[in-house]
Short mmCIF file of C-alpha atoms and ligand atoms in Angstrom, two decimals:
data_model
loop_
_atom_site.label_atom_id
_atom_site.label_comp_id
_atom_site.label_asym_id
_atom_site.label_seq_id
_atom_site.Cartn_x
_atom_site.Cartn_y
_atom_site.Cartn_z
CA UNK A 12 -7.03 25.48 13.19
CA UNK A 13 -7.69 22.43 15.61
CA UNK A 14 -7.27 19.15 14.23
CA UNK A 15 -11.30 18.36 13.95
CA UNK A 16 -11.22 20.85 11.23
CA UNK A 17 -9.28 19.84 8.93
CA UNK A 18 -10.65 18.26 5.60
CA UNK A 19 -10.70 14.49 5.93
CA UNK A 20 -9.20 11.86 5.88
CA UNK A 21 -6.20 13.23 6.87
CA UNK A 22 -2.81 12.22 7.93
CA UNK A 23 -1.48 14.13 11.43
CA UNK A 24 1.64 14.18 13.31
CA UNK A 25 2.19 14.98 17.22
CA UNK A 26 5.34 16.67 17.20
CA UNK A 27 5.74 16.37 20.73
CA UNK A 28 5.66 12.63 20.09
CA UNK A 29 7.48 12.36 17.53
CA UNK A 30 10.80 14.51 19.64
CA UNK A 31 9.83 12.38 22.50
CA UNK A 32 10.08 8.92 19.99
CA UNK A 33 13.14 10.68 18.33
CA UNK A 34 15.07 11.78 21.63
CA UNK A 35 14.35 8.40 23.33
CA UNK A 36 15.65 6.07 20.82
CA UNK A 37 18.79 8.72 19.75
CA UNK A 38 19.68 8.07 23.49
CA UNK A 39 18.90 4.55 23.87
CA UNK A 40 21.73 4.19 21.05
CA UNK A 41 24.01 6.25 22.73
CA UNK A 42 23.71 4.31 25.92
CA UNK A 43 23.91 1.08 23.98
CA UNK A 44 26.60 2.02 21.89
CA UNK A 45 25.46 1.89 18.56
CA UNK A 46 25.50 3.82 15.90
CA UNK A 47 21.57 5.13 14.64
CA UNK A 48 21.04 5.12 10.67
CA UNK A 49 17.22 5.28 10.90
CA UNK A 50 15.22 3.99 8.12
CA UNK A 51 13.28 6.48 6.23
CA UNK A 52 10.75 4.35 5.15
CA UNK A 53 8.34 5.28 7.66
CA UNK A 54 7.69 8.60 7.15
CA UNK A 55 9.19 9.08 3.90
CA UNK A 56 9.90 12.53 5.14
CA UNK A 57 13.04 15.42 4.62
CA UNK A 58 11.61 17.25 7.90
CA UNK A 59 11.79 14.03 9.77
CA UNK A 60 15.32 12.98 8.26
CA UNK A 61 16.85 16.57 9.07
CA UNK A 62 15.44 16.22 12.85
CA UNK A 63 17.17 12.77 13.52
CA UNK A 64 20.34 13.43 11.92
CA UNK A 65 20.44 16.56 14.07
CA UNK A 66 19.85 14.17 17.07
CA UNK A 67 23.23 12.18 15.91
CA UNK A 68 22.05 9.74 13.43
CA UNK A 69 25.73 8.82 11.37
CA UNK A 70 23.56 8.39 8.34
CA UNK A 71 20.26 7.00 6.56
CA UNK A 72 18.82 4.16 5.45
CA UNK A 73 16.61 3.83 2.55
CA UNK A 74 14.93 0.75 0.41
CA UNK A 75 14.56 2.16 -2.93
CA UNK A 76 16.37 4.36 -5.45
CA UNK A 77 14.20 6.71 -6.05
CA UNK A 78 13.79 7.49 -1.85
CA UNK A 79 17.58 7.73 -2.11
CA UNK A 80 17.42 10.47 -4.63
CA UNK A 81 15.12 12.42 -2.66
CA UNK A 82 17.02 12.16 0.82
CA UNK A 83 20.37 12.85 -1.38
CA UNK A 84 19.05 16.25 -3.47
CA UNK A 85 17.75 17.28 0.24
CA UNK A 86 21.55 17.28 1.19
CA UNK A 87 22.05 14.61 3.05
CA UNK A 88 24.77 12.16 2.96
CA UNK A 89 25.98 8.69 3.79
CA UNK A 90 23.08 6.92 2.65
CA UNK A 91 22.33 3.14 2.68
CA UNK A 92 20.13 1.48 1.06
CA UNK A 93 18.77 -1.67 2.38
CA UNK A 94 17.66 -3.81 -0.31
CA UNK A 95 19.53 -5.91 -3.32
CA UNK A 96 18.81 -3.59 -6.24
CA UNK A 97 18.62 -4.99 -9.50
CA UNK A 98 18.40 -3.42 -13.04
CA UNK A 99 20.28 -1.28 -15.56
CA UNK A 100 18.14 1.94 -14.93
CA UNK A 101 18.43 2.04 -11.59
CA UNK A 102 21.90 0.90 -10.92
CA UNK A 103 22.93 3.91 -13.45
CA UNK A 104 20.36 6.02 -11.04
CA UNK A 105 22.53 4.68 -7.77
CA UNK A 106 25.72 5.20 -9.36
CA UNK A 107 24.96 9.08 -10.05
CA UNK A 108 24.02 9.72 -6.55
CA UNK A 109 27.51 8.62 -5.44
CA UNK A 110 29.09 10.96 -7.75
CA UNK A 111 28.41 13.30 -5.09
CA UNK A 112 27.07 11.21 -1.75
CA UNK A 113 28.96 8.63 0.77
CA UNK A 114 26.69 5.36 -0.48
CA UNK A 115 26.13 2.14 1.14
CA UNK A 116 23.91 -0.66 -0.72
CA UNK A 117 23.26 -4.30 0.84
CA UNK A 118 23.04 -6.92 -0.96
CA UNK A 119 23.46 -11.24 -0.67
CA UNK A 120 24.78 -12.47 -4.17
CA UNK A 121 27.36 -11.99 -6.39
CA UNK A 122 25.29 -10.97 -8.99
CA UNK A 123 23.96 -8.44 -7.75
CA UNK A 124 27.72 -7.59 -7.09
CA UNK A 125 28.47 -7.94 -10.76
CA UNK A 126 26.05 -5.56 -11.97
CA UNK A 127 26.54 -3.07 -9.58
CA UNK A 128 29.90 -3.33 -10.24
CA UNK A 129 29.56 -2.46 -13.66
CA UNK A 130 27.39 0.58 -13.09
CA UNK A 131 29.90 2.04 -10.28
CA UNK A 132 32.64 1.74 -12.86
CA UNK A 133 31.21 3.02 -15.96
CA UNK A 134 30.93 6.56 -13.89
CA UNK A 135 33.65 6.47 -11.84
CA UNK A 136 32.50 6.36 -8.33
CA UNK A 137 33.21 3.75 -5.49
CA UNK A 138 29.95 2.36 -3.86
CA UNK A 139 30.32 0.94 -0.33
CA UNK A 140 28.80 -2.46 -0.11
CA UNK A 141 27.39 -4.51 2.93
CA UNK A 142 27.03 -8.11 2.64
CA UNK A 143 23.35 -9.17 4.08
CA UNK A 144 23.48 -11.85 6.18
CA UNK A 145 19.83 -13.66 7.56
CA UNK A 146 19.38 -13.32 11.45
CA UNK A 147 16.72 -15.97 11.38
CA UNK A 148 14.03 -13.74 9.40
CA UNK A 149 14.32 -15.90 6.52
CA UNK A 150 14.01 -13.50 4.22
CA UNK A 151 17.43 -12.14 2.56
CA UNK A 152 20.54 -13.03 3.55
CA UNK A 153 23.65 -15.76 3.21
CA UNK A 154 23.48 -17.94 5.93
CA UNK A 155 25.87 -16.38 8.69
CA UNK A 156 29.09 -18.23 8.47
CA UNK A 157 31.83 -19.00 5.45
CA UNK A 158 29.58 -18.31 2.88
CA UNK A 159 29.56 -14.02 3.81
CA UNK A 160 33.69 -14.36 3.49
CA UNK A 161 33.41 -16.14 -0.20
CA UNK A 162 30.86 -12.96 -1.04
CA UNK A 163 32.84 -10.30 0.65
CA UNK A 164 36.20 -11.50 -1.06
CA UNK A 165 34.38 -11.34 -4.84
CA UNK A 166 33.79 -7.90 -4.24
CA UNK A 167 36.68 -7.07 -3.27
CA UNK A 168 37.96 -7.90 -6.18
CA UNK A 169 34.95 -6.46 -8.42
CA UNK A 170 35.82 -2.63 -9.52
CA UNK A 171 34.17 0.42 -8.14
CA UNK A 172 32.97 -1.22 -5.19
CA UNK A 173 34.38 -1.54 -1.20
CA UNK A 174 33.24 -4.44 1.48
CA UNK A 175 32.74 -2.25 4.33
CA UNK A 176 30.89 -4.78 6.07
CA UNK A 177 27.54 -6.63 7.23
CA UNK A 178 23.88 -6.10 7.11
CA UNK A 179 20.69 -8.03 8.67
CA UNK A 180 17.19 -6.74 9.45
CA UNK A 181 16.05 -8.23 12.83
CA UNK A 182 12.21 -8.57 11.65
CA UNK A 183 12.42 -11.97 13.48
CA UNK A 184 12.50 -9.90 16.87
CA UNK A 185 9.28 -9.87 17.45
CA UNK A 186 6.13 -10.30 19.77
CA UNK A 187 6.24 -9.15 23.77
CA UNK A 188 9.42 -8.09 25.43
CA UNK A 189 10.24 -11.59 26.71
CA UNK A 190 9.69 -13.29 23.08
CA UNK A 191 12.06 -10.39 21.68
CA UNK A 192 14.43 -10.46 24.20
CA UNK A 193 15.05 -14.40 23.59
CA UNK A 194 15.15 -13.67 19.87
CA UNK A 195 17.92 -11.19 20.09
CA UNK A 196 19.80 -13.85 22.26
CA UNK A 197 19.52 -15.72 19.60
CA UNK A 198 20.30 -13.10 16.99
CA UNK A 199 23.49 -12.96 18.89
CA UNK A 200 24.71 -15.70 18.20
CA UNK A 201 23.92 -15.78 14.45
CA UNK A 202 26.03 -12.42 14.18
CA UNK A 203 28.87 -13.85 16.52
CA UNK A 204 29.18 -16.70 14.31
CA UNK A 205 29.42 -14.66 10.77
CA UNK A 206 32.32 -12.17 12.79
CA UNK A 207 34.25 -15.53 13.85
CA UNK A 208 34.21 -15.99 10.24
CA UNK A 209 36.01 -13.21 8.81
CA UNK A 210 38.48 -13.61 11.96
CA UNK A 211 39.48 -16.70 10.77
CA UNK A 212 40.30 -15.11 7.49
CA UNK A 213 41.76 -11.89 9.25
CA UNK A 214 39.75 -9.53 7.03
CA UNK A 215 38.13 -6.47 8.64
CA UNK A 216 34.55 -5.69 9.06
CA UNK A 217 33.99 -2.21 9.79
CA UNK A 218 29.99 -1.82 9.66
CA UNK A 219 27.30 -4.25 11.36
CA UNK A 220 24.19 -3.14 10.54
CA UNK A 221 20.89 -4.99 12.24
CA UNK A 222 17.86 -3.71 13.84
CA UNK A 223 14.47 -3.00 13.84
CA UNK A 224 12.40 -1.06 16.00
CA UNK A 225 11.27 -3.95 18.29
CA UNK A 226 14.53 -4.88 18.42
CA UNK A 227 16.13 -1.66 19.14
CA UNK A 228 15.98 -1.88 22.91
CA UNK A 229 18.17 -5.21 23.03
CA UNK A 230 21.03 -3.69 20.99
CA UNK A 231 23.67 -4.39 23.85
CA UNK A 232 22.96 -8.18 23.80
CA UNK A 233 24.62 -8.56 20.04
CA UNK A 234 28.22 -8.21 20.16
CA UNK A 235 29.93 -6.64 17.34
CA UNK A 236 26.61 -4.46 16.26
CA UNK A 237 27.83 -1.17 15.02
CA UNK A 238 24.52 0.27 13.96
CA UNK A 239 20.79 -0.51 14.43
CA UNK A 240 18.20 1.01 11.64
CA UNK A 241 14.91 1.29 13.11
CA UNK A 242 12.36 3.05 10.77
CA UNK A 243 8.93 2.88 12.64
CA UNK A 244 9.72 4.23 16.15
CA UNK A 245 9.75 7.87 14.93
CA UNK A 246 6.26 7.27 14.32
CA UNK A 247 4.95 4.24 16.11
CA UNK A 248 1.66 1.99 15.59
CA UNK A 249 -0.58 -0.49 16.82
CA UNK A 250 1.85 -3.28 16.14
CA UNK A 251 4.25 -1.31 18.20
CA UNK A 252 2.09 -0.55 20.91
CA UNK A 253 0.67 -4.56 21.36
CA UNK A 254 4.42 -5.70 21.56
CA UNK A 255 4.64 -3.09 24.60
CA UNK A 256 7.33 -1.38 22.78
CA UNK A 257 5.81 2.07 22.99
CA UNK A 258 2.80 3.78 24.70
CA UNK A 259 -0.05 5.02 22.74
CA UNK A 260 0.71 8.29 23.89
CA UNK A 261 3.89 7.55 21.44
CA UNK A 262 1.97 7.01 18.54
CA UNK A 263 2.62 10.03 17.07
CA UNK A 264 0.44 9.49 13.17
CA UNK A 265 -3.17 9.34 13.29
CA UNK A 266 -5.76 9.80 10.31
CA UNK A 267 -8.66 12.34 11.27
CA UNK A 268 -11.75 10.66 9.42
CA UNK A 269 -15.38 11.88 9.35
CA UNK A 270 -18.42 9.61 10.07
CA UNK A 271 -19.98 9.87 7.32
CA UNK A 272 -23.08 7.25 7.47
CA UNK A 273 -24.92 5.73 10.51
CA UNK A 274 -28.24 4.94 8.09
CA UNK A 275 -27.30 0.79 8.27
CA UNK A 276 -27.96 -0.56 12.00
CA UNK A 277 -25.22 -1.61 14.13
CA UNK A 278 -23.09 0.13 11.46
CA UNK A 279 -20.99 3.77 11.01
CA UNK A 280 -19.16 4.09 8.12
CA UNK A 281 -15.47 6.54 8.05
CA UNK A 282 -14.44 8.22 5.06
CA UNK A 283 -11.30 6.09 5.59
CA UNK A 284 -10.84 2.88 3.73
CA UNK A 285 -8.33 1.11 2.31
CA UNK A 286 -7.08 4.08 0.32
CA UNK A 287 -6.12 6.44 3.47
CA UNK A 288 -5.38 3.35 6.26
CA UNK A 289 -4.12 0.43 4.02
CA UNK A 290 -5.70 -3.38 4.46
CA UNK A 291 -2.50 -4.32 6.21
CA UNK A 292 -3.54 -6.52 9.38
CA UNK A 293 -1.99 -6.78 12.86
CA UNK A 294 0.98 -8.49 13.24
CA UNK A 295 0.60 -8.68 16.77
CA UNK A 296 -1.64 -8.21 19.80
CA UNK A 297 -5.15 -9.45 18.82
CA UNK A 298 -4.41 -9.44 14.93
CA UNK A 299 -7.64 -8.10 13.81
CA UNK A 300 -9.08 -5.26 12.81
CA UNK A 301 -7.72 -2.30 10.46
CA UNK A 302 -7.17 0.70 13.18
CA UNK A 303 -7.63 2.32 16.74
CA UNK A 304 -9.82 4.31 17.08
CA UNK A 305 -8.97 6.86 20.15
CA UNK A 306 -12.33 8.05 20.93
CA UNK A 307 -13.83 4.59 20.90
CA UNK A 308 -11.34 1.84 21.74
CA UNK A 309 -14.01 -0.85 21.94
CA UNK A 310 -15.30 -0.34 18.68
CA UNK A 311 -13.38 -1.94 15.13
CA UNK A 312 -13.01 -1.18 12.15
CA UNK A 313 -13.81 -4.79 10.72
CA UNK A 314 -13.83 -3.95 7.03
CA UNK A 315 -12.52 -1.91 4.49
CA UNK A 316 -13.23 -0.62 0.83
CA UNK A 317 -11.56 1.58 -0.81
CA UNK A 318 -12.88 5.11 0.52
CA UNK A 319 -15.38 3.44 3.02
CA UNK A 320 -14.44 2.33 6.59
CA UNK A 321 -16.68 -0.35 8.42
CA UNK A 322 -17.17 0.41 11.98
CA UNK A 323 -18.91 -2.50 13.91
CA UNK A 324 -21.13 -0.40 16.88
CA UNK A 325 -23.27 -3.27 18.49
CA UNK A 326 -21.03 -3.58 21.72
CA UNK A 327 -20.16 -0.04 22.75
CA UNK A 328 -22.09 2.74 24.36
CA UNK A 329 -20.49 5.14 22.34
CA UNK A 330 -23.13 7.12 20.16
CA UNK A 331 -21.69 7.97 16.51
CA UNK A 332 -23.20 10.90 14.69
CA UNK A 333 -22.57 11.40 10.88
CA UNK A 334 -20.38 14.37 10.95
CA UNK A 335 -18.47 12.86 14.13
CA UNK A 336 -14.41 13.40 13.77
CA UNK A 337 -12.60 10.09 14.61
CA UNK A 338 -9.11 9.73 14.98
CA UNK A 339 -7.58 6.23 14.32
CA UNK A 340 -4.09 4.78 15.23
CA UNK A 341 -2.56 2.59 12.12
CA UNK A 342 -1.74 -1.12 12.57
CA UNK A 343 1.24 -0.55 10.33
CA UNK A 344 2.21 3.06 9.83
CA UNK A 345 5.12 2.95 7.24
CA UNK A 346 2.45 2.05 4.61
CA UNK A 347 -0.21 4.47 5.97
CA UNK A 348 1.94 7.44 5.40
CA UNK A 349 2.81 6.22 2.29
CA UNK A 350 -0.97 6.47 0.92
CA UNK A 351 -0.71 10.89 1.33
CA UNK A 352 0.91 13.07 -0.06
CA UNK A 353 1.24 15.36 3.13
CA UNK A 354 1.32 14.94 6.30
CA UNK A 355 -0.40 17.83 8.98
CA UNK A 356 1.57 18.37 11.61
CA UNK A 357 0.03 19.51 15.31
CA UNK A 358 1.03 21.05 18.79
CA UNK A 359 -1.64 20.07 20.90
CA UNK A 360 -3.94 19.20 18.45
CA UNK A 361 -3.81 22.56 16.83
CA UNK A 362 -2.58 22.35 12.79
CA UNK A 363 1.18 24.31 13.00
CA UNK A 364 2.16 23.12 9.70
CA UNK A 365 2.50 20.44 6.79
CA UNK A 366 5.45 18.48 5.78
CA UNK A 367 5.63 16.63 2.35
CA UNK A 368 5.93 12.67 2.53
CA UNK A 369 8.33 13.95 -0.56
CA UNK A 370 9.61 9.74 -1.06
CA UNK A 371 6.09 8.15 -1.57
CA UNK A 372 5.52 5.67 -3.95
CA UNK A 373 8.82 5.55 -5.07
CA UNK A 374 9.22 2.26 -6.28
CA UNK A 375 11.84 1.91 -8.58
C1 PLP B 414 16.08 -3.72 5.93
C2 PLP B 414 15.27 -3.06 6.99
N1 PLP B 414 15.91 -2.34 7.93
C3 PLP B 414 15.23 -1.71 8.92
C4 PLP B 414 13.85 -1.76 8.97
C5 PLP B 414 13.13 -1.00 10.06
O1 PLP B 414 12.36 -1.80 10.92
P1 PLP B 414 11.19 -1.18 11.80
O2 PLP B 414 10.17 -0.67 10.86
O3 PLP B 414 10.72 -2.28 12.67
O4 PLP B 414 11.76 -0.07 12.58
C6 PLP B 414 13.16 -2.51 8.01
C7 PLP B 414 11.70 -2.62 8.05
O5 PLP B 414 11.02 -3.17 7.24
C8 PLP B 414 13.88 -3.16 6.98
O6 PLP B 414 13.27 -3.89 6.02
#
């Protein structure tokens, strides 16, 4: 079946995009160096996990427990997840999965250290834990310096948990390739200073873990980086695309939508609103609007209700047709995909298949 007849909205996936986005970035670590743990937030996916492990990922990164559980009963091991969690319920939850998987968890206090600690003991297991450290994001994170030693040397001491070493999300790399390139300088420092630190107390740090997907490309300019953890290149977006750090012909997720009303002038209305695209703005490139659409680049989508999709017509010459199949890029695809259930997947533009986003809406 060809894409335009598929029941709308729908979520699709070029999988000759996504192996190109999968192959390029698997390499662009290799050249650089650096280990690949991608983060599975973006497509929430076992299909897409399994692919780039097999192109020599050393592991995964997740945010939440509950999208650790499902990449962990899929098989897979050495697992990170990226975020302080907090909580009785689902430190117990964390602690099970490393009954049986290598674990990593991040997190910037002591604590949070305490409590995990508890958890990991009360069943026996050893969590790995990475200190997070904040490369100028502002958002998590010790300050980079004396501060990460005092925190690494409390857990230490804390049972059922190992410092294996530092983590930092580059979100702060951002905007066109000049603006990211300077911020990564930058970045570089901030991690050279927080390594000089645990020199000066001669204790090892075996993992750095940073990255992004804007930042992936200026991995060689941090010394010490061990890993990067991009999420959205597999799939790519808008913001990608208007921080010229992929093509369009890279962004591999679009949602198939129907016209489905043309009766209010200067007006056609998509059967995807904020329920099937998300209200999540540009962060870059001209900041507005809620999607691309492909067969109509000059025309927005400049509002969205739940199932309805505003599309502003007055400047184009393109002539919309209720019934008309659109296709529309995200801005921000990680939360796109994580409004379906399933995700169609196509070889030119024919439906091969359908993969289950199997970790949406997993919260806790
Ligand atoms: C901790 C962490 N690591 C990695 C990523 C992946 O970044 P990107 O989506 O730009 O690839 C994110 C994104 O939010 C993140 O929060």
């Amino acid at each position: 079946m060809q894409y335009r007849e598929l029941s709308t909205p729908v979520l699709t996936v070029d999988l000759d995009a996504l192996e190109r986005n999968l192959g390029r970035v698997a390499d662009l670590c290799r050249r650089q160096g650096v280990g690949l743990r991608p983060h599975t937030k973006t497509h929430k996916s076992v299909e897409v996990s399994r692919l780039q492990l097999a192109q020599g990922a050393v592991g995964l990164t997740v945010a939440k427990v509950g999208e650790a559980e499902v990449m962990a009963d899929a098989g897979f091991d050495d697992i990170l997840v990226a975020f302080p969690i907090m909580g009785a319920e689902k430190l117990r939850r964390l602690a099970t999965i490393a009954r049986a998987r290598r674990l990593l968890v991040s997190l910037d206090s002591e604590s949070a250290a305490q409590q995990l600690s508890l958890a990991a003991a009360a069943q026996n297991v050893t969590i790995g834990v990475l200190v997070e450290f904040d490369a100028g994001g502002r958002r998590c994170g010790l300050d980079p310096g004396p501060d990460l030693v005092v925190l690494a040397k409390a857990i230490e001491k804390l049972p059922g948990l190992k410092f294996r070493g530092l983590m930092s999300y580059f979100g702060n790399v951002w905007g066109t390739p000049e603006q990211r390139r300077a911020e990564a300088e930058h970045v570089a420092e901030l991690v050279t200073r927080a390594l000089a630190a645990f020199r000066a107390e001669q204790m090892p740090v075996e993992i750095v873990s940073g990255g992004s997907t804007p930042s992936a490309e200026f991995a060689h300019l941090i010394p010490g980086l061990t890993e990067i953890r991009p999420g959205t290149y597999a799939y790519n977006d808008l913001n990608t695309y208007y921080q010229g750090a992929c093509s369009f012909e890279d962004c591999a997720v679009r949602v198939v939508a129907t016209v489905v009303s043309t009766a209010v002038p200067g007006r056609a209305i998509i059967d995807a609103g904020s329920k099937t695209l998300t209200s999540d703005l540009l962060g870059s490139g001209p900041k507005s609007g809620y999607g691309y659409i492909v067969e109509a680049p000059d025309v927005p989508i400049i509002k969205l209700n739940e199932e309805h999709g505003y599309l502003d017509i007055t400047q184009t010459q393109h002539r919309f047709h209720v019934g008309d199949v659109v296709t529309v890029i995200p801005n921000h695809v990680c939360v796109t995909v994580n409004m379906h259930d399933e995700i169609v997947t196509l070889r030119q533009g024919e439906a091969v298949g359908c993969w289950k986003v199997a970790a949406r809406g997993k919260v806790r």
